[in-house]
Amino acid sequence: MDFFIEVSDEEIRRERAKARDLRKSNWWKNRIAQGTCHYCGARVRPADLSLDHIVPLARGGKSTRGNCVPSCKECNNRKRDLLPMEWEEYLARLHKPDEDRSAD
Ligand SMILES: [Zn+2]
């Protein structure tokens, strides 16, 4: 498995700038208004949700709507420390016990 993708500083800067714009958009305001962490499903105050890139910019992820999700502080911190594979295992554990969680 090869996780190495070369991303230039220039590209990362550009994508960070896009993320900043995205954060000001109505699309994003609607997302966080729901007050739910994309990863763990916790109910969180909108002010405590941060914009997280599912595929990190440093790994070639883009600041697109499909790649940006609201994340609670806990998931955000955890994700930063984990390798992508470990993060997937963490998510699998989170989602396994109650797959039939009703979406409201
Ligand atoms: Zn979370």
mmCIF file of C-alpha atoms and ligand atoms in Angstrom:
data_model
loop_
_atom_site.group_PDB
_atom_site.id
_atom_site.type_symbol
_atom_site.label_atom_id
_atom_site.label_comp_id
_atom_site.label_asym_id
_atom_site.label_seq_id
_atom_site.Cartn_x
_atom_site.Cartn_y
_atom_site.Cartn_z
ATOM 1 C CA MET A 1 0.000 0.000 0.000
ATOM 2 C CA ASP A 2 1.331 3.378 -0.932
ATOM 3 C CA PHE A 3 0.044 6.359 0.983
ATOM 4 C CA PHE A 4 2.663 8.684 -0.309
ATOM 5 C CA ILE A 5 1.336 11.428 -2.521
ATOM 6 C CA GLU A 6 3.431 14.402 -3.317
ATOM 7 C CA VAL A 7 1.565 17.640 -2.679
ATOM 8 C CA SER A 8 3.254 20.967 -3.127
ATOM 9 C CA ASP A 9 3.056 23.711 -0.504
ATOM 10 C CA GLU A 10 1.476 25.823 -3.176
ATOM 11 C CA GLU A 11 -1.388 23.365 -3.609
ATOM 12 C CA ILE A 12 -1.912 23.064 0.126
ATOM 13 C CA ARG A 13 -2.073 26.842 0.443
ATOM 14 C CA ARG A 14 -4.626 26.993 -2.326
ATOM 15 C CA GLU A 15 -6.790 24.299 -0.775
ATOM 16 C CA ARG A 16 -6.573 25.925 2.667
ATOM 17 C CA ALA A 17 -7.796 29.176 1.157
ATOM 18 C CA LYS A 18 -10.703 27.314 -0.444
ATOM 19 C CA ALA A 19 -11.538 25.721 2.903
ATOM 20 C CA ARG A 20 -11.686 29.177 4.465
ATOM 21 C CA ASP A 21 -14.179 30.272 1.808
ATOM 22 C CA LEU A 22 -16.157 27.094 2.232
ATOM 23 C CA ARG A 23 -16.431 27.805 5.972
ATOM 24 C CA LYS A 24 -18.148 31.094 5.182
ATOM 25 C CA SER A 25 -20.612 29.539 2.765
ATOM 26 C CA ASN A 26 -24.262 28.870 3.453
ATOM 27 C CA TRP A 27 -23.647 25.248 2.593
ATOM 28 C CA TRP A 28 -21.252 24.970 5.529
ATOM 29 C CA LYS A 29 -23.483 26.965 7.868
ATOM 30 C CA ASN A 30 -26.291 24.541 7.120
ATOM 31 C CA ARG A 31 -24.029 21.578 7.751
ATOM 32 C CA ILE A 32 -22.927 22.743 11.180
ATOM 33 C CA ALA A 33 -26.413 23.984 12.074
ATOM 34 C CA GLN A 34 -27.388 20.312 12.246
ATOM 35 C CA GLY A 35 -24.941 20.026 15.138
ATOM 36 C CA THR A 36 -23.738 16.519 14.361
ATOM 37 C CA CYS A 37 -20.206 15.210 14.056
ATOM 38 C CA HIS A 38 -19.766 13.435 10.740
ATOM 39 C CA TYR A 39 -17.552 10.766 12.274
ATOM 40 C CA CYS A 40 -18.986 9.763 15.624
ATOM 41 C CA GLY A 41 -22.476 11.195 15.246
ATOM 42 C CA ALA A 42 -22.210 13.110 18.529
ATOM 43 C CA ARG A 43 -24.505 16.065 19.024
ATOM 44 C CA VAL A 44 -22.259 19.087 19.199
ATOM 45 C CA ARG A 45 -22.893 22.808 19.350
ATOM 46 C CA PRO A 46 -22.279 24.285 15.876
ATOM 47 C CA ALA A 47 -19.579 26.524 17.344
ATOM 48 C CA ASP A 48 -17.680 23.433 18.440
ATOM 49 C CA LEU A 49 -17.696 21.741 15.059
ATOM 50 C CA SER A 50 -14.670 22.230 12.890
ATOM 51 C CA LEU A 51 -14.216 21.672 9.191
ATOM 52 C CA ASP A 52 -12.297 18.487 8.622
ATOM 53 C CA HIS A 53 -10.909 17.097 5.386
ATOM 54 C CA ILE A 54 -11.738 13.405 5.064
ATOM 55 C CA VAL A 55 -8.666 12.980 2.897
ATOM 56 C CA PRO A 56 -6.119 15.358 4.435
ATOM 57 C CA LEU A 57 -4.725 18.070 2.186
ATOM 58 C CA ALA A 58 -1.223 16.772 2.759
ATOM 59 C CA ARG A 59 -2.323 13.494 1.208
ATOM 60 C CA GLY A 60 -3.859 15.006 -1.872
ATOM 61 C CA GLY A 61 -7.333 15.752 -0.511
ATOM 62 C CA LYS A 62 -9.180 18.792 -1.840
ATOM 63 C CA SER A 63 -11.387 21.412 -0.250
ATOM 64 C CA THR A 64 -14.498 20.190 -2.006
ATOM 65 C CA ARG A 65 -17.904 19.727 -0.430
ATOM 66 C CA GLY A 66 -17.511 15.990 -0.740
ATOM 67 C CA ASN A 67 -14.247 16.004 1.187
ATOM 68 C CA CYS A 68 -15.150 18.501 3.931
ATOM 69 C CA VAL A 69 -17.209 17.398 6.901
ATOM 70 C CA PRO A 70 -18.097 18.775 10.326
ATOM 71 C CA SER A 71 -16.072 17.116 13.062
ATOM 72 C CA CYS A 72 -16.216 17.379 16.835
ATOM 73 C CA LYS A 73 -13.030 18.322 18.660
ATOM 74 C CA GLU A 74 -12.456 14.824 19.904
ATOM 75 C CA CYS A 75 -12.577 13.222 16.462
ATOM 76 C CA ASN A 76 -10.518 16.033 15.052
ATOM 77 C CA ASN A 77 -7.772 15.529 17.602
ATOM 78 C CA ARG A 78 -7.871 11.796 17.286
ATOM 79 C CA LYS A 79 -7.688 11.890 13.510
ATOM 80 C CA ARG A 80 -4.636 14.076 13.554
ATOM 81 C CA ASP A 81 -2.724 11.527 15.562
ATOM 82 C CA LEU A 82 -3.718 8.499 13.550
ATOM 83 C CA LEU A 83 -2.493 7.043 10.323
ATOM 84 C CA PRO A 84 -5.247 6.681 7.727
ATOM 85 C CA MET A 85 -5.444 2.946 8.344
ATOM 86 C CA GLU A 86 -5.721 3.369 12.094
ATOM 87 C CA TRP A 87 -8.356 6.037 11.616
ATOM 88 C CA GLU A 88 -10.422 3.658 9.477
ATOM 89 C CA GLU A 89 -10.214 1.046 12.194
ATOM 90 C CA TYR A 90 -11.314 3.631 14.730
ATOM 91 C CA LEU A 91 -14.304 4.544 12.568
ATOM 92 C CA ALA A 92 -15.199 0.916 11.973
ATOM 93 C CA ARG A 93 -15.301 0.401 15.731
ATOM 94 C CA LEU A 94 -17.440 3.492 16.197
ATOM 95 C CA HIS A 95 -19.980 2.435 13.631
ATOM 96 C CA LYS A 96 -20.181 -1.286 14.233
ATOM 97 C CA PRO A 97 -22.143 -1.458 17.514
ATOM 98 C CA ASP A 98 -25.180 0.440 16.282
ATOM 99 C CA GLU A 99 -25.458 0.386 12.543
ATOM 100 C CA ASP A 100 -29.179 0.845 12.773
ATOM 101 C CA ARG A 101 -28.785 4.171 14.530
ATOM 102 C CA SER A 102 -31.779 6.113 13.323
ATOM 103 C CA ALA A 103 -30.939 9.232 11.424
ATOM 104 C CA ASP A 104 -33.167 12.068 12.463
HETATM 105 ZN ZN ZN B 1 -16.897 13.152 16.616
#
